[in-house]
């Protein structure tokens, strides 16, 4: 499977990024994948390669490029609970500095770059995201309703911006929530807001999960939930994008 390391021009410089796409000639529908807060690392490359294997061009930007190339902070091979406090002490200032204005400015640059790649076909794209990347994916879909046909977010704070942001989304949506992140009551409120917005969606709590359940390099990983994630994500993309 071909891969590339790329530099994306943005309003604030150059964002380094990882891309994976099918081998051979032809053009493929684009998917913008937002990493979790730990950023681009082997597990994210594996996720991108897995998706590319189903016929998509997948672009994974370094969210915190303003602070340096990925990995922005040094990460262990396995991110266990014992190291998370120290890692988050380094990451939280970067997350807090990543304002909504920066998110939307970057999203413009990422989508422009993605759709200009010679391997990417014309037409709508999808956005996916994990953890904070799920929020960024949601904001991107809301800001680009005519361009983003599918939105998938996993264990992400997708409702943070309120019903007004959700009402701007025209993409078909899947939200996969961690059991530890969202109560059934909060899920009901979120889904009611999606209903009132007229969004086509599925939104569910993945049973037996904690925050970060898709990431195999963390203690939160849940193999059954990762399989469910693929079972939800791939049909969504099949319905909304033209496969190569």
Coordinates of C-alpha atoms in Angstrom, one line a residue:
X1 CA 0.0 0.0 0.0
X2 CA 1.6 3.3 -1.0
X3 CA 2.2 5.9 1.7
X4 CA 3.6 9.4 1.7
X5 CA 4.8 12.0 4.2
X6 CA 3.5 15.4 3.0
X7 CA 3.6 19.1 3.9
X8 CA 0.3 20.9 3.8
X9 CA 0.4 24.7 3.3
X10 CA -1.7 26.5 5.9
X11 CA -2.3 30.0 7.0
X12 CA 0.3 29.5 9.8
X13 CA 3.0 27.5 8.0
X14 CA 3.3 23.9 6.9
X15 CA 1.5 21.0 8.5
X16 CA 3.2 17.6 8.2
X17 CA 0.9 14.8 7.3
X18 CA 0.8 11.1 6.6
X19 CA -1.2 9.7 3.6
X20 CA -2.1 6.2 2.5
X21 CA -3.9 5.1 -0.6
X22 CA -4.5 2.1 -2.9
X23 CA -1.7 0.9 -5.2
X24 CA -2.0 1.1 -8.9
X25 CA -3.4 3.7 -11.2
X26 CA -6.7 5.5 -10.7
X27 CA -8.2 8.1 -8.4
X28 CA -9.9 7.5 -5.1
X29 CA -12.4 9.3 -2.8
X30 CA -10.7 11.3 -0.1
X31 CA -10.9 10.8 3.6
X32 CA -9.5 13.4 6.1
X33 CA -8.7 11.5 9.3
X34 CA -8.1 13.4 12.5
X35 CA -5.9 11.7 15.0
X36 CA -6.5 11.6 18.8
X37 CA -4.5 13.9 21.0
X38 CA -1.5 11.7 20.9
X39 CA -1.2 12.3 17.2
X40 CA 0.4 10.5 14.3
X41 CA 2.1 7.3 15.4
X42 CA 2.2 3.7 14.3
X43 CA -1.4 2.9 15.3
X44 CA -2.8 5.9 13.4
X45 CA -0.7 4.8 10.3
X46 CA -2.3 1.3 10.7
X47 CA -5.8 2.8 10.8
X48 CA -5.1 4.9 7.7
X49 CA -3.6 1.9 5.9
X50 CA -6.6 -0.2 6.8
X51 CA -9.0 2.4 5.4
X52 CA -6.9 2.9 2.3
X53 CA -7.1 -0.9 1.7
X54 CA -10.8 -0.4 1.1
X55 CA -10.3 2.0 -1.8
X56 CA -9.8 5.4 -0.2
X57 CA -7.1 8.1 -0.1
X58 CA -6.6 8.8 3.6
X59 CA -4.8 12.0 4.8
X60 CA -3.8 12.3 8.5
X61 CA -2.5 15.7 9.4
X62 CA -0.4 16.6 12.4
X63 CA -2.9 18.6 14.4
X64 CA -0.2 20.4 16.5
X65 CA 2.2 21.2 13.7
X66 CA 2.6 24.8 15.0
X67 CA 4.6 23.2 17.9
X68 CA 6.7 21.0 15.7
X69 CA 6.6 17.9 13.5
X70 CA 4.9 14.7 14.7
X71 CA 5.5 13.2 17.2
X72 CA 5.2 16.6 18.9
X73 CA 5.9 14.9 22.3
X74 CA 7.9 11.8 22.9
X75 CA 5.6 8.8 23.2
X76 CA 6.2 5.3 24.6
X77 CA 5.4 2.3 22.4
X78 CA 2.5 1.5 24.7
X79 CA 0.6 4.4 26.4
X80 CA -0.4 2.9 29.7
X81 CA -2.4 4.5 32.5
X82 CA 0.8 5.1 34.5
X83 CA 2.2 7.5 31.9
X84 CA -0.9 9.3 30.8
X85 CA -0.8 12.1 33.5
X86 CA 2.7 13.1 32.4
X87 CA 1.8 13.0 28.7
X88 CA -1.3 15.0 29.2
X89 CA 0.6 17.6 31.2
X90 CA 2.5 18.2 27.9
X91 CA -0.5 17.8 25.6
X92 CA -3.1 20.0 27.3
X93 CA -1.4 23.3 26.5
X94 CA -1.3 22.3 22.9
X95 CA -4.9 21.2 22.9
X96 CA -6.0 24.5 24.7
X97 CA -4.1 26.5 22.1
X98 CA -5.9 24.8 19.3
X99 CA -8.8 27.2 19.2
X100 CA -11.9 26.8 17.1
X101 CA -10.5 29.5 14.8
X102 CA -7.4 27.5 14.2
X103 CA -9.4 24.3 13.7
X104 CA -11.5 25.9 11.0
X105 CA -8.6 27.6 9.3
X106 CA -6.7 24.3 9.2
X107 CA -9.7 22.4 8.0
X108 CA -9.9 24.7 5.0
X109 CA -6.3 24.0 4.2
X110 CA -6.5 20.3 4.7
X111 CA -9.6 19.9 2.5
X112 CA -8.1 22.1 -0.2
X113 CA -4.9 20.0 -0.1
X114 CA -6.7 16.6 0.0
X115 CA -8.9 17.4 -3.0
X116 CA -5.9 18.7 -5.1
X117 CA -3.9 15.4 -4.8
X118 CA -3.5 13.6 -8.1
X119 CA -4.7 10.4 -6.6
X120 CA -7.9 11.9 -5.3
X121 CA -11.1 11.8 -7.4
X122 CA -13.5 14.7 -7.8
X123 CA -16.5 14.7 -5.6
X124 CA -17.4 14.8 -1.9
X125 CA -15.1 13.6 0.8
X126 CA -15.4 12.1 4.3
X127 CA -14.0 13.2 7.6
X128 CA -13.2 10.9 10.5
X129 CA -11.8 11.5 13.9
X130 CA -10.8 10.0 17.2
X131 CA -11.0 11.6 20.7
X132 CA -10.4 15.3 20.1
X133 CA -10.1 14.5 16.5
X134 CA -13.8 13.6 16.6
X135 CA -14.6 17.1 17.6
X136 CA -12.4 18.5 14.9
X137 CA -14.1 16.2 12.3
X138 CA -17.5 17.4 13.5
X139 CA -16.4 21.1 13.2
X140 CA -15.0 20.4 9.7
X141 CA -18.3 18.8 8.5
X142 CA -20.3 21.6 9.9
X143 CA -18.1 24.2 8.2
X144 CA -18.1 22.4 4.8
X145 CA -21.6 21.1 4.3
X146 CA -21.4 21.0 0.5
X147 CA -18.2 19.1 0.5
X148 CA -18.3 16.6 3.3
X149 CA -20.6 13.7 2.6
X150 CA -19.8 11.5 5.6
X151 CA -18.7 12.2 9.2
X152 CA -17.6 9.5 11.6
X153 CA -16.3 10.3 15.1
X154 CA -15.3 7.9 17.8
X155 CA -15.0 8.5 21.6
X156 CA -15.0 12.3 20.8
X157 CA -16.7 15.3 22.5
X158 CA -18.9 15.8 19.4
X159 CA -21.6 17.8 21.2
X160 CA -19.4 20.4 22.8
X161 CA -20.4 23.2 20.3
X162 CA -24.1 22.6 20.9
X163 CA -27.1 22.1 18.6
X164 CA -26.3 25.1 16.4
X165 CA -23.2 23.5 15.1
X166 CA -24.9 20.2 14.5
X167 CA -27.6 21.9 12.6
X168 CA -25.1 22.9 9.9
X169 CA -24.2 19.3 9.0
X170 CA -25.5 17.8 5.8
X171 CA -23.2 14.8 5.9
X172 CA -24.4 11.3 6.9
X173 CA -23.1 10.8 10.4
X174 CA -22.0 8.0 12.7
X175 CA -21.0 8.8 16.3
X176 CA -19.5 5.9 18.3
X177 CA -19.3 6.8 22.0
X178 CA -17.4 5.3 24.9
X179 CA -19.5 4.0 27.7
X180 CA -17.3 6.0 30.1
X181 CA -17.8 9.3 28.2
X182 CA -21.5 9.6 27.8
X183 CA -24.5 8.7 30.0
X184 CA -27.6 7.3 28.3
X185 CA -29.3 10.6 29.2
X186 CA -26.6 12.6 27.5
X187 CA -26.8 10.4 24.5
X188 CA -30.6 11.0 24.3
X189 CA -30.0 14.7 24.3
X190 CA -27.4 14.6 21.6
X191 CA -29.5 12.4 19.4
X192 CA -32.5 14.6 19.9
X193 CA -30.4 17.6 18.7
X194 CA -29.4 15.5 15.6
X195 CA -33.1 14.7 15.0
X196 CA -34.1 18.3 15.3
X197 CA -31.3 19.3 12.9
X198 CA -32.6 16.8 10.3
X199 CA -29.3 15.0 10.2
X200 CA -29.1 11.4 8.9
X201 CA -27.2 9.6 11.6
X202 CA -26.5 6.7 13.9
X203 CA -25.2 7.5 17.3
X204 CA -24.6 4.9 19.9
X205 CA -22.6 3.9 23.0
X206 CA -20.3 1.0 22.3
X207 CA -20.9 -1.4 25.1
X208 CA -18.1 -2.1 27.7
X209 CA -15.9 0.7 26.4
X210 CA -13.8 3.4 28.0
X211 CA -12.4 6.6 26.3
X212 CA -9.9 5.7 23.6
X213 CA -11.3 2.2 22.8
X214 CA -10.1 2.2 19.2
X215 CA -6.4 2.8 20.0
X216 CA -4.5 -0.5 20.2
X217 CA -1.4 1.1 21.8
X218 CA -3.4 2.2 25.0
X219 CA -4.9 0.4 28.0
X220 CA -8.3 1.6 26.8
X221 CA -8.2 -0.6 23.7
X222 CA -11.2 -2.9 23.1
X223 CA -10.8 -5.3 20.2
X224 CA -14.5 -5.9 19.8
X225 CA -15.3 -2.2 19.8
X226 CA -12.6 -1.6 17.1
X227 CA -14.3 -4.2 15.0
X228 CA -17.7 -2.5 15.6
X229 CA -16.0 0.8 14.6
X230 CA -15.1 -0.7 11.2
X231 CA -18.5 -2.3 10.8
X232 CA -20.0 1.1 11.1
X233 CA -17.4 3.2 9.3
X234 CA -17.0 1.2 6.1
X235 CA -20.7 0.9 5.1
X236 CA -21.0 4.6 5.8
X237 CA -18.3 5.4 3.4
X238 CA -19.6 2.9 0.9
X239 CA -23.0 4.7 0.9
X240 CA -21.7 8.2 0.6
X241 CA -18.5 8.1 -1.5
X242 CA -17.5 6.6 -4.8
X243 CA -15.0 3.9 -4.3
X244 CA -12.1 3.3 -6.6

